[in-house]
PDB file of C-alpha atoms in Angstrom:
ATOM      1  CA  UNK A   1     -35.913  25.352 -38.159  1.00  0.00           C
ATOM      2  CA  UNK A   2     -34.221  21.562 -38.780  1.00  0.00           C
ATOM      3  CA  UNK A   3     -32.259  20.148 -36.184  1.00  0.00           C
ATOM      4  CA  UNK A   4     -28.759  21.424 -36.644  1.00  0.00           C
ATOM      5  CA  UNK A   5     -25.525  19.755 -37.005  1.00  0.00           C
ATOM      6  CA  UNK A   6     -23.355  19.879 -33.748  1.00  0.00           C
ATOM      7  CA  UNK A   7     -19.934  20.558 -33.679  1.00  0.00           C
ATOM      8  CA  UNK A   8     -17.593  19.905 -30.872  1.00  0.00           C
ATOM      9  CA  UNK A   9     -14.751  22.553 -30.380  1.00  0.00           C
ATOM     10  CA  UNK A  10     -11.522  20.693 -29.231  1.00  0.00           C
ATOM     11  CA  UNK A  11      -8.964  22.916 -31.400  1.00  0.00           C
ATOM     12  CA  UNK A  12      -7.859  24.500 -28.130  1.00  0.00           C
ATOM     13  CA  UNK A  13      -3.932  24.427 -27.089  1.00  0.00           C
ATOM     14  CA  UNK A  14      -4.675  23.329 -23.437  1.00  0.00           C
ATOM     15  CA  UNK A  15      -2.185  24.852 -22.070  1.00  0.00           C
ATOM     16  CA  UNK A  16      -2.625  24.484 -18.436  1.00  0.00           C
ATOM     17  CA  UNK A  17      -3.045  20.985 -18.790  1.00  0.00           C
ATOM     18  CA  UNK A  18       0.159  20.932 -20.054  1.00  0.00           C
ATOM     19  CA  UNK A  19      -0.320  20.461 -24.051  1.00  0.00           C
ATOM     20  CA  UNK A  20      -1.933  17.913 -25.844  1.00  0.00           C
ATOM     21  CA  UNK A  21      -5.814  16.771 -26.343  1.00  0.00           C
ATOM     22  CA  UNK A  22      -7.955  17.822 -23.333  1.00  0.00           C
ATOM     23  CA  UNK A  23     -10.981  15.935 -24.991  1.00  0.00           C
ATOM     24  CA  UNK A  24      -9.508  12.521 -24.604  1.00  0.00           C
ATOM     25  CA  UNK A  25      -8.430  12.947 -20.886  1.00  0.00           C
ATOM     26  CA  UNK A  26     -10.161  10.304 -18.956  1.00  0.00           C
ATOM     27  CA  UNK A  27     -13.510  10.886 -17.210  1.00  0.00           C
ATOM     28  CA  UNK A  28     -15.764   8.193 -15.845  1.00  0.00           C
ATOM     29  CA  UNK A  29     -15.849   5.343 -17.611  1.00  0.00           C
ATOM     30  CA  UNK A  30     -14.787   7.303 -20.642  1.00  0.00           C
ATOM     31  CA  UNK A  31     -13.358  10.216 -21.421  1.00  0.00           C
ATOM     32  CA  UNK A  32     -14.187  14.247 -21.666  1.00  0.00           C
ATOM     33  CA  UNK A  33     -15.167  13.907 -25.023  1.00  0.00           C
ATOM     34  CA  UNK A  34     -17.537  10.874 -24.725  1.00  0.00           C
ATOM     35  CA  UNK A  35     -19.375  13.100 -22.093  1.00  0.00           C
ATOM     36  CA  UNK A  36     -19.446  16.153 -24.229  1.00  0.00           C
ATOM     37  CA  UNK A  37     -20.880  13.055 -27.701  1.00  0.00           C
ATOM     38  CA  UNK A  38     -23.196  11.461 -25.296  1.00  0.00           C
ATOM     39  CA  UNK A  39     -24.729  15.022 -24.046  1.00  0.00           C
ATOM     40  CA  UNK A  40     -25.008  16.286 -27.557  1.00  0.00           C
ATOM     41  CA  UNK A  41     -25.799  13.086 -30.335  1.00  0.00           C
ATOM     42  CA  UNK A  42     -29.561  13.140 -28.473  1.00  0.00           C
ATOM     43  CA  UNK A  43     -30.030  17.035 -29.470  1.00  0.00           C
ATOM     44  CA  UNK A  44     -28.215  17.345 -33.057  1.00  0.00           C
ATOM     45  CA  UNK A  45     -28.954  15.821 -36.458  1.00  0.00           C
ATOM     46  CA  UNK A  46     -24.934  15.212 -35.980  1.00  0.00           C
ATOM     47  CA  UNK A  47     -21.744  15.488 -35.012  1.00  0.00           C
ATOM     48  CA  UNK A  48     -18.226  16.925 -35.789  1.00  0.00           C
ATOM     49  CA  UNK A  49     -14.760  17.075 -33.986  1.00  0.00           C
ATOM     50  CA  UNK A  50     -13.001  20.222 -34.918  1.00  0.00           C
ATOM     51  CA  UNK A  51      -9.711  19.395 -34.079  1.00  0.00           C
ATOM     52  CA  UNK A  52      -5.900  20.492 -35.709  1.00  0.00           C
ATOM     53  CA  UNK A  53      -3.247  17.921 -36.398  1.00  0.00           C
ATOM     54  CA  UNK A  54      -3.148  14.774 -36.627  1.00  0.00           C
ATOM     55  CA  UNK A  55      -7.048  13.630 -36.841  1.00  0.00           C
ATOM     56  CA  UNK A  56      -5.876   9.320 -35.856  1.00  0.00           C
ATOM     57  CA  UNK A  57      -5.556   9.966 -32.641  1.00  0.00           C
ATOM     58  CA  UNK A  58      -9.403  10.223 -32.620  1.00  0.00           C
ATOM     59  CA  UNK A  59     -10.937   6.984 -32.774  1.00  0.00           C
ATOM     60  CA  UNK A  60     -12.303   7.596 -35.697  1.00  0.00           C
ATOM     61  CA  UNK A  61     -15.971   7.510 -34.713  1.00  0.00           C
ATOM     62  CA  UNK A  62     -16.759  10.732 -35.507  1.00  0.00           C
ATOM     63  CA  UNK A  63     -15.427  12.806 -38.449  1.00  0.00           C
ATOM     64  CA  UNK A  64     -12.654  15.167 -37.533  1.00  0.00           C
ATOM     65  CA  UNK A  65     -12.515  19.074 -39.198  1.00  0.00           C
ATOM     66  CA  UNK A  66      -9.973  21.027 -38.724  1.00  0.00           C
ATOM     67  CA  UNK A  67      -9.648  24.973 -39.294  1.00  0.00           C
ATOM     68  CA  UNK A  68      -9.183  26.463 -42.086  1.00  0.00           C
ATOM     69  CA  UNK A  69      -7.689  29.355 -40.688  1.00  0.00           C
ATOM     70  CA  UNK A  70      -3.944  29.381 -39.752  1.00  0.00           C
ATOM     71  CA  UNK A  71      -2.581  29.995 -36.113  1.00  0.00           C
ATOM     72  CA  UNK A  72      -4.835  28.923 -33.865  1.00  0.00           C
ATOM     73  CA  UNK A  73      -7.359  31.849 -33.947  1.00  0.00           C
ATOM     74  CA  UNK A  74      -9.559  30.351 -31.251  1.00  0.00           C
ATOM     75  CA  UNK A  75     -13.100  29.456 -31.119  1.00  0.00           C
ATOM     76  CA  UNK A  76     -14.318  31.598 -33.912  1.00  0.00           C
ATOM     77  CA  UNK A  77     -12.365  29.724 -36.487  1.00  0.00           C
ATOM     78  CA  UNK A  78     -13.571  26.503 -35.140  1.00  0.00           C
ATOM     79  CA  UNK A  79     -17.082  28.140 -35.686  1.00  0.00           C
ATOM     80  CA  UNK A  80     -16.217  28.652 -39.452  1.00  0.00           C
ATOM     81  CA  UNK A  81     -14.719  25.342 -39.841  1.00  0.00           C
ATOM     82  CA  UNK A  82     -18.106  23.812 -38.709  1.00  0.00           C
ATOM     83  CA  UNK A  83     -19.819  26.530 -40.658  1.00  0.00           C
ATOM     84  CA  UNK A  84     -18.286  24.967 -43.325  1.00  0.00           C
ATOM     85  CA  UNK A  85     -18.696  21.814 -42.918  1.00  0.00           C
ATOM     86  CA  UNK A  86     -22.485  22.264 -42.148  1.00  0.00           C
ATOM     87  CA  UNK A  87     -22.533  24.053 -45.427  1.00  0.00           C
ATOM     88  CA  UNK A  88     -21.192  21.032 -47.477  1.00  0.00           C
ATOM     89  CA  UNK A  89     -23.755  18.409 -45.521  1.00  0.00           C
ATOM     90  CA  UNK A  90     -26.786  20.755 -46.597  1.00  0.00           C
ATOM     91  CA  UNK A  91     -27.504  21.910 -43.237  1.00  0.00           C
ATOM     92  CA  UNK A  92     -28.732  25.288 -42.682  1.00  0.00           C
ATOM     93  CA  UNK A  93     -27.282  25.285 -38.852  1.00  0.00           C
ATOM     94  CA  UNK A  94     -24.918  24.655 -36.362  1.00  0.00           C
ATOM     95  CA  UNK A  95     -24.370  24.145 -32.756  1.00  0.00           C
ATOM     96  CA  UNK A  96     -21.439  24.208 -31.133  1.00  0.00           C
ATOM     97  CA  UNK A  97     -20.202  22.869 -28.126  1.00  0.00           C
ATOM     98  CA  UNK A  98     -16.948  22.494 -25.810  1.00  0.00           C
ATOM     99  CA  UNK A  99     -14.629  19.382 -25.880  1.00  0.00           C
ATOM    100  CA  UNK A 100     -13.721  20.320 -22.289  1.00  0.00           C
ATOM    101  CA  UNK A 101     -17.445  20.747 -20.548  1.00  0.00           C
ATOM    102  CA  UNK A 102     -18.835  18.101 -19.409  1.00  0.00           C
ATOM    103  CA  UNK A 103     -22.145  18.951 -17.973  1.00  0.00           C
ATOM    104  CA  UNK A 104     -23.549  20.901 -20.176  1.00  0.00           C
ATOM    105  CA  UNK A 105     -27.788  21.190 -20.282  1.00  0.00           C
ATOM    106  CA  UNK A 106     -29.073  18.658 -21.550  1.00  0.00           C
ATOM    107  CA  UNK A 107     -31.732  21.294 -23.329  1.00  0.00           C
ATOM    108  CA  UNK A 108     -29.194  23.552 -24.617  1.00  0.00           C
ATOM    109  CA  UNK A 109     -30.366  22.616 -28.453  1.00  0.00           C
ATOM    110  CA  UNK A 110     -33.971  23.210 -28.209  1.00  0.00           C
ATOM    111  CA  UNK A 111     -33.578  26.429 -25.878  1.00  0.00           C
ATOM    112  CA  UNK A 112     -31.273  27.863 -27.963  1.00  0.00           C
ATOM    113  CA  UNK A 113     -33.350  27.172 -30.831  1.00  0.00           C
ATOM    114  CA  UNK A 114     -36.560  28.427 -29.365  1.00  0.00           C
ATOM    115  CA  UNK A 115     -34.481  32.129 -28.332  1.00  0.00           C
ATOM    116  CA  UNK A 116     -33.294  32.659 -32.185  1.00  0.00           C
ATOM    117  CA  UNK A 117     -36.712  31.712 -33.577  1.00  0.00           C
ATOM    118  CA  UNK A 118     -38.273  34.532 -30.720  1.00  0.00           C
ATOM    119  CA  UNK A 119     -35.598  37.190 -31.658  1.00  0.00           C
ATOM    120  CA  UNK A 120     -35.456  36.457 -35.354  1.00  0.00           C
ATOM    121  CA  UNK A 121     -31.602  36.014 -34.918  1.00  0.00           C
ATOM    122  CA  UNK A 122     -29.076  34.117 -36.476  1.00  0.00           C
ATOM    123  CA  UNK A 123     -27.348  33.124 -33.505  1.00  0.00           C
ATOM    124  CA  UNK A 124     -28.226  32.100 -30.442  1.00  0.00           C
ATOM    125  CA  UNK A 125     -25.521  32.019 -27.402  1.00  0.00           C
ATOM    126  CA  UNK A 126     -26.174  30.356 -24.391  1.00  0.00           C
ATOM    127  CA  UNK A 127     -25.566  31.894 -20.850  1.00  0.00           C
ATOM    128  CA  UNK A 128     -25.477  31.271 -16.448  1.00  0.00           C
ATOM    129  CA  UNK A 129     -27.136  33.791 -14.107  1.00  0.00           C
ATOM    130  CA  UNK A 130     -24.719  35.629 -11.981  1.00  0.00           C
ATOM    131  CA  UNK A 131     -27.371  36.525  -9.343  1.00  0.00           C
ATOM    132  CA  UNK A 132     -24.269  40.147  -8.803  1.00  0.00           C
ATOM    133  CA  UNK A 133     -23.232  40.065 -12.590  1.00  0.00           C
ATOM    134  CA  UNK A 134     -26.490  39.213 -14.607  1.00  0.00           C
ATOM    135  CA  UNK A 135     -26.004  36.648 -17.253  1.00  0.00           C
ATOM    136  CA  UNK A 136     -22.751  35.202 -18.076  1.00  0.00           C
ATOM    137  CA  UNK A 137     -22.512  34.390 -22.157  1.00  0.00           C
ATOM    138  CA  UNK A 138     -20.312  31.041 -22.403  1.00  0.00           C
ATOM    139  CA  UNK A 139     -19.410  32.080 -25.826  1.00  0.00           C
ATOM    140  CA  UNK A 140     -18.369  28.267 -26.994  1.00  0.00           C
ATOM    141  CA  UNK A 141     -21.807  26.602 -26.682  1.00  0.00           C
ATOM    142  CA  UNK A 142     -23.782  28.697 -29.487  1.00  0.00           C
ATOM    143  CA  UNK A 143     -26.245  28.344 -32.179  1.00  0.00           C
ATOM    144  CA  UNK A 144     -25.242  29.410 -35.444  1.00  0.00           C
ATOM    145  CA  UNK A 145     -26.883  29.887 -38.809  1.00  0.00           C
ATOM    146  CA  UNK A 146     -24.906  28.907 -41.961  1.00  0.00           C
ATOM    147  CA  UNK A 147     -25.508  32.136 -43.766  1.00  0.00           C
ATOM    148  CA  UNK A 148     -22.897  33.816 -41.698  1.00  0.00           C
ATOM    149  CA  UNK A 149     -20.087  32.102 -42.748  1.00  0.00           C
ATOM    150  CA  UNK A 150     -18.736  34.238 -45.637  1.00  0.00           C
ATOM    151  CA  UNK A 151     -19.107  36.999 -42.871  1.00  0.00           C
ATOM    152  CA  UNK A 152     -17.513  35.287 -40.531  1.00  0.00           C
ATOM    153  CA  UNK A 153     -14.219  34.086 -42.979  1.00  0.00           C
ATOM    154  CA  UNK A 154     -14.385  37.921 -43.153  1.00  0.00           C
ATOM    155  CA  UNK A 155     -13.900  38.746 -39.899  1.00  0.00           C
ATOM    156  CA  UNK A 156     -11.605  36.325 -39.406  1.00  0.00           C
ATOM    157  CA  UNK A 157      -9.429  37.130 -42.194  1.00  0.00           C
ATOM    158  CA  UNK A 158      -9.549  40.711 -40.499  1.00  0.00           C
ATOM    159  CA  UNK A 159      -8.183  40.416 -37.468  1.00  0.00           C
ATOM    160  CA  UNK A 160     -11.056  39.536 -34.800  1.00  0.00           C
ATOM    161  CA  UNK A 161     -10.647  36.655 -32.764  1.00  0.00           C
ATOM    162  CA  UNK A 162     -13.622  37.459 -30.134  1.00  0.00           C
ATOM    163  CA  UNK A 163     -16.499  35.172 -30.232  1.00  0.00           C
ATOM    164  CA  UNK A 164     -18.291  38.424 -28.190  1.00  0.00           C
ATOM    165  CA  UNK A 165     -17.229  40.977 -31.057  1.00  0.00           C
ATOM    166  CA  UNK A 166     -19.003  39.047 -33.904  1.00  0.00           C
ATOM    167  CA  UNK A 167     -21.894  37.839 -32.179  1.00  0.00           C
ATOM    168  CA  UNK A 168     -22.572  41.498 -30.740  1.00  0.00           C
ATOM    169  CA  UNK A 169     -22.512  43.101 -34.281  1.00  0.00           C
ATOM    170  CA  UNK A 170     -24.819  40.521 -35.464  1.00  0.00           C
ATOM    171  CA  UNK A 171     -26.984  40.879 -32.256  1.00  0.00           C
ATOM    172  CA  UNK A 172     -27.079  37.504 -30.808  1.00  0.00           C
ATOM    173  CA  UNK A 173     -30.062  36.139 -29.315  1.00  0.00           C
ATOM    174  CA  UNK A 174     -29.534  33.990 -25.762  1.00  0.00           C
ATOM    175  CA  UNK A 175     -30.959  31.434 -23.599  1.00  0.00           C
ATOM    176  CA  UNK A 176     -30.132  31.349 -19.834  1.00  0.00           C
ATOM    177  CA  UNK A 177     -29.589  28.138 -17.300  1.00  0.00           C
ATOM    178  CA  UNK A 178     -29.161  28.684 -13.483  1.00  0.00           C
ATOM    179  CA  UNK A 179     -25.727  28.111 -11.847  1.00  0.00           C
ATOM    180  CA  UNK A 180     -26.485  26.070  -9.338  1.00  0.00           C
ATOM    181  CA  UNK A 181     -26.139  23.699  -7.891  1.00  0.00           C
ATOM    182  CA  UNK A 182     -22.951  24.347 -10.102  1.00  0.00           C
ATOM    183  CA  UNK A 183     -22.302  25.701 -13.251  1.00  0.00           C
ATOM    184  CA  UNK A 184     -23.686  23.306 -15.977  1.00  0.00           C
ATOM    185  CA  UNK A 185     -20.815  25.306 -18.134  1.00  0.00           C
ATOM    186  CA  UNK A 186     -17.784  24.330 -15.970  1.00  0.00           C
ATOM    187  CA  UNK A 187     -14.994  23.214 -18.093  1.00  0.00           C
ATOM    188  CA  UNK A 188     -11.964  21.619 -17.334  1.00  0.00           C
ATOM    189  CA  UNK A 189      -8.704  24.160 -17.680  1.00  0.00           C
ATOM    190  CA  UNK A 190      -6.395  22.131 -14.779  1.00  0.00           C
ATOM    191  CA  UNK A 191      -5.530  18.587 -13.040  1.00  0.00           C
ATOM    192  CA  UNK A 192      -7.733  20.443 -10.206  1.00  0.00           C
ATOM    193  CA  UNK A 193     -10.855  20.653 -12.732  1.00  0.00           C
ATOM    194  CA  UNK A 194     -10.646  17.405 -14.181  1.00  0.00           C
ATOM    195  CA  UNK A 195     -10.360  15.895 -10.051  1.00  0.00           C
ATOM    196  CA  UNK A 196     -13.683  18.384  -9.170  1.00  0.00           C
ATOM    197  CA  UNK A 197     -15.671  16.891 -12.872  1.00  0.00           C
ATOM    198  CA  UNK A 198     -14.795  13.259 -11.157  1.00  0.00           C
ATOM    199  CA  UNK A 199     -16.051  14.115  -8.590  1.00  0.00           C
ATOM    200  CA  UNK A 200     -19.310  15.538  -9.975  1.00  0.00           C
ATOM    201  CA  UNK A 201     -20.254  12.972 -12.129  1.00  0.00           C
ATOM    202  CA  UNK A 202     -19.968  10.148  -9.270  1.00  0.00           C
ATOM    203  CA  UNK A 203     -22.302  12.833  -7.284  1.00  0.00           C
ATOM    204  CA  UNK A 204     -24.537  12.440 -10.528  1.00  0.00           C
ATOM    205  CA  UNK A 205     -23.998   8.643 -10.527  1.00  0.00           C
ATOM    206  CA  UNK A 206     -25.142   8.218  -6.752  1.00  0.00           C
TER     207      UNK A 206
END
């Protein structure tokens, strides 16, 4: 398997933030979606923004996809967008990542790459131990093979909007991480996350 493509999922509404572009809230020296670039560039072949609207108020440094799906039909259309995109750069995979999550593993390419190759699958999903629940699937960070997208614009175009839905019927492989000291997956919904990722990453820093 090639090193895939990563795409970063920022198409998100962010609501409880109060509108606007979670990925370029400040964070550090830079901002959320510097962290997310400078966790994934190392582990992908490279990088895309999915993003709707207006793609200028991106600096321009990376390029900027948006769906091609109407309404804002969440993470799976963001998927298909990179899919896409993937498709047209030759690649024969994708991973995908969160604008809005920070900390993600610094492994999560080559672990979820090793758990499709064991399980002959053509997606990969990555997930935190729960030591009452088992493991917890963080459906945005996911490997993805390029061959699904006419399914997936499918589905789509159908009605389903559940990153679980598809990647059950298509039984998607996983890769687990540990959830402490904290959740490598923690994303930033609220003022109160964005404080508590400050205050993580000058933990980090120290």
């Amino acid at each position: 398997m090639k090193q895939p493509l990563g795409i970063i999922l920022a198409g998100g509404l962010a609501t409880r933030m109060g509108g606007g572009d979670k990925a370029l809230l400040p964070l550090g020296r830079g901002t959320l979606l510097s962290s997310v670039v400078d966790r994934l560039e190392p582990q992908v072949a490279g990088i895309a923004l999915n993003a709707n609207g207006d793609p200028a108020r991106f600096d321009g440094a990376l390029p900027v996809i948006a769906d091609s799906i109407g309404g804002f039909a969440g993470p799976l259309a963001g998927v298909l967008a990179g899919l896409d995109w993937a498709a047209g750069q030759g690649a024969g995979w994708i991973v995908t990542a969160a604008g809005d999550t920070p900390f993600f593993p610094c492994d999560l390419v080559p672990r979820l790459m090793l758990a499709a190759e064991e399980a002959s699958a053509p997606i990969a999903l990555a997930a935190t131990h729960d030591a009452e629940r088992g493991p917890m699937r963080q459906p945005t960070f996911g490997l993805w093979s390029v061959a699904l997208r006419d399914e997936l614009r499918a589905a789509l175009e159908a009605g389903t909007r559940k990153v679980v839905v598809f990647t059950r019927a298509h039984g998607a492989a996983q890769a687990v991480w540990p959830d402490q000291p904290f959740d490598p997956f923690f994303n930033v919904n609220t003022p109160e996350d964005l404080a508590r990722a400050e205050t993580l990453l000058q933990g980090a820093a120290s």
